[in-house]
Coordinates of C-alpha atoms in Angstrom, one line a residue:
X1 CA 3.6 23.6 3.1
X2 CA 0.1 22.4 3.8
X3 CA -2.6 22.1 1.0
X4 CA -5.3 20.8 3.1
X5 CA -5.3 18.6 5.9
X6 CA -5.4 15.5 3.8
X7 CA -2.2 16.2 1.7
X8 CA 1.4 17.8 1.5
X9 CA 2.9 19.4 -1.2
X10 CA 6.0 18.2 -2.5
X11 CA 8.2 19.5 -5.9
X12 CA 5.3 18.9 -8.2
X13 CA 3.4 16.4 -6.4
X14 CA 1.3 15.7 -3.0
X15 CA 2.1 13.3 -1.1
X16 CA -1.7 11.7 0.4
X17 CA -1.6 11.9 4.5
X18 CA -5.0 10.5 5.8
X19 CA -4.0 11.5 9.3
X20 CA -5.9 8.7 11.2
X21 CA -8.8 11.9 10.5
X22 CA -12.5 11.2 11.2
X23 CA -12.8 11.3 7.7
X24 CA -11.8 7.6 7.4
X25 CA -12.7 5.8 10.7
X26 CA -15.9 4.7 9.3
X27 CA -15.4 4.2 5.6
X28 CA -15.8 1.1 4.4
X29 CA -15.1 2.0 0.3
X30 CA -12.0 5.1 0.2
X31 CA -10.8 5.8 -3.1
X32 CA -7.9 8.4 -2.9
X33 CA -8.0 11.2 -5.6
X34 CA -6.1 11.1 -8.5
X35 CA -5.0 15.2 -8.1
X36 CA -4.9 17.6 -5.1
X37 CA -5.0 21.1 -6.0
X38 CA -4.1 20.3 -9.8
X39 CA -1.3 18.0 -8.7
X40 CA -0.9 14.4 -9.3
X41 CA -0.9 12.1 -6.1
X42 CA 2.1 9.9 -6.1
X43 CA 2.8 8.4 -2.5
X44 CA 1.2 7.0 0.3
X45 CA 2.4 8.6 3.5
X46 CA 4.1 6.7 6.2
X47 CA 0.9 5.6 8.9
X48 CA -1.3 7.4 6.4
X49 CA -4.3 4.7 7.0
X50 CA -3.2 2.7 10.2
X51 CA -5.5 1.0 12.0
X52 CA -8.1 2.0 10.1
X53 CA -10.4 -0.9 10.3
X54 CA -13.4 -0.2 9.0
X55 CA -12.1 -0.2 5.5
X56 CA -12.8 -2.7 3.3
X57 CA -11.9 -1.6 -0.3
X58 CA -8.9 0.7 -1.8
X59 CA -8.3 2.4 -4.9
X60 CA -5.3 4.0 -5.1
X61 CA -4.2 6.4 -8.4
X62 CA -2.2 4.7 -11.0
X63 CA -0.1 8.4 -10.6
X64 CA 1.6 6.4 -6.9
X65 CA 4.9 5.2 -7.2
X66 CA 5.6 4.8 -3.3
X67 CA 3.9 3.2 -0.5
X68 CA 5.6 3.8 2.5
X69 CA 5.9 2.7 6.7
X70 CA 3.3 1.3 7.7
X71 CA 0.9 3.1 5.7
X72 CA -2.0 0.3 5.9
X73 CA -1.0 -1.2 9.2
X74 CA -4.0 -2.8 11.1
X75 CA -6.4 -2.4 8.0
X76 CA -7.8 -5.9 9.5
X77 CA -11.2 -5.5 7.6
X78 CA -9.0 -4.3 3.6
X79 CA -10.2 -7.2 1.6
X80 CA -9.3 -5.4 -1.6
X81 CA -6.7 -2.7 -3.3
X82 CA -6.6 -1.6 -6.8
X83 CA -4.3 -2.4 -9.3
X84 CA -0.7 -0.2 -9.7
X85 CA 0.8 -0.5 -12.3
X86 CA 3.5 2.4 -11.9
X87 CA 4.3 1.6 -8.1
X88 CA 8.3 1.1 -7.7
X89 CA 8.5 0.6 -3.6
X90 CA 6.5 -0.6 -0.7
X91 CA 7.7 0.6 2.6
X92 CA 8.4 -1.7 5.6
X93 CA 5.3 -3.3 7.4
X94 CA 3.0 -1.2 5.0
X95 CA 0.2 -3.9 4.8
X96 CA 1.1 -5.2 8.2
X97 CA -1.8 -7.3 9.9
X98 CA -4.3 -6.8 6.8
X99 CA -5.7 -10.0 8.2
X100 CA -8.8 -9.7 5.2
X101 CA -6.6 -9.0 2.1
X102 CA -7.1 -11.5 -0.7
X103 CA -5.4 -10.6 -3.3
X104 CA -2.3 -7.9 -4.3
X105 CA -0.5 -7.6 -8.1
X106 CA 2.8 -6.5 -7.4
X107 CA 3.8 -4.9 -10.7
X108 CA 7.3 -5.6 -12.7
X109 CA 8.5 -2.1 -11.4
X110 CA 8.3 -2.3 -8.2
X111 CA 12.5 -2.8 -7.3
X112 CA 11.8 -2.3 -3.2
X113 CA 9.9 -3.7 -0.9
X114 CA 10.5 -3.7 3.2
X115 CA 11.1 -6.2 6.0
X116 CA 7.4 -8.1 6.9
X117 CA 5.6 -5.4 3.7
X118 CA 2.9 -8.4 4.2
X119 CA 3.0 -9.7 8.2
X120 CA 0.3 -11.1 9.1
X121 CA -1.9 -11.0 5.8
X122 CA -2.6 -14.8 6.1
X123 CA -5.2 -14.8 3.6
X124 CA -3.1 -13.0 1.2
X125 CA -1.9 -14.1 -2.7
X126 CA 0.5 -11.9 -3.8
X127 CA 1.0 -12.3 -7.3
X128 CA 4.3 -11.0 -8.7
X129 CA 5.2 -9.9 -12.0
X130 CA 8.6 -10.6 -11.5
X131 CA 9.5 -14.0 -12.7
X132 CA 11.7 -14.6 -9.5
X133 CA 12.5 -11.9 -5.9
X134 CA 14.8 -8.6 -7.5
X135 CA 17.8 -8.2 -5.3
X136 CA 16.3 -4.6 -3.6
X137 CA 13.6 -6.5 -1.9
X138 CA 14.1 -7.4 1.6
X139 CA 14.3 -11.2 2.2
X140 CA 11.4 -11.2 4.9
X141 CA 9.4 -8.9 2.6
X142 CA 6.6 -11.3 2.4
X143 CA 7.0 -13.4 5.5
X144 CA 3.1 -14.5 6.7
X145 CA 1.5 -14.2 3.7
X146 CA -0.7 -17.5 2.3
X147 CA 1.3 -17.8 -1.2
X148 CA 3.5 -15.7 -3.6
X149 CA 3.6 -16.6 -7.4
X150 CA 6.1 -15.7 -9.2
X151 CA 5.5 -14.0 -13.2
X152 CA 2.3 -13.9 -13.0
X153 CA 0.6 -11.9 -16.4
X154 CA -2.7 -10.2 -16.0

């Protein structure tokens, strides 16, 4: 069931779709709403943003608890994402060749992340809350990126 052309409805929640629409090609700043139609916002769908390289900063709603396939693949100019603290998976490839991306907090709840979640982000630090890899994250999950540290507190 549709909502809009931005969003599906799910039991009780919407999951975001960006489509590759017109509506993003040329934004540099998206911030993705915390509710559609009185709903909270709680994944990212697969290819939501790919290849949308124009975009330079992300905020995405505290409400998401799932990134998933390749959802920011080819964001070459993403520099920045907001915090989540309530995220539990990242989907495989999902920040794939964000060449720009500094830095990402990957929070203590997060129990999956996919094969090559970071490939490609050479400038990345991903800081971890997790004092050491949990055993649901693949082991390539962070192949290509600059540095991972490990229990990192905010």
């Amino acid at each position: 069931e549709e909502a809009r052309n931005s969003s599906k409805i799910a039991p009780n929640c919407i999951i975001y779709l960006s489509e590759k629409s017109a509506s993003y090609k040329n934004e540099k700043n998206v911030v993705i709403p915390n509710t559609i139609n009185d709903l909270p916002v709680t994944a990212i769908a697969d290819k939501a943003f790919e290849d949308v390289n124009t975009m330079t900063t992300l905020v995405i709603p505290t409400t998401v608890t799932s990134i998933g396939y390749r959802s920011f693949i080819g964001c070459s100019a993403l520099t920045s994402i907001s915090t989540l603290p309530n995220l539990v998976s990242i989907g495989r490839e999902a920040f794939y060749g964000c060449l720009s991306l500094k830095t990402i907090i990957i929070p203590i709840s997060v129990t999956t992340i996919g094969k090559f979640a970071f490939r490609f982000c050479s400038s990345l630090s991903i800081k971890c809350e997790a004092s050491s890899e949990p055993d649901g994250w693949d082991e390539y999950w962070s192949y290509g990126a600059r540095e991972v540290i490990w229990g990192y507190k905010e």
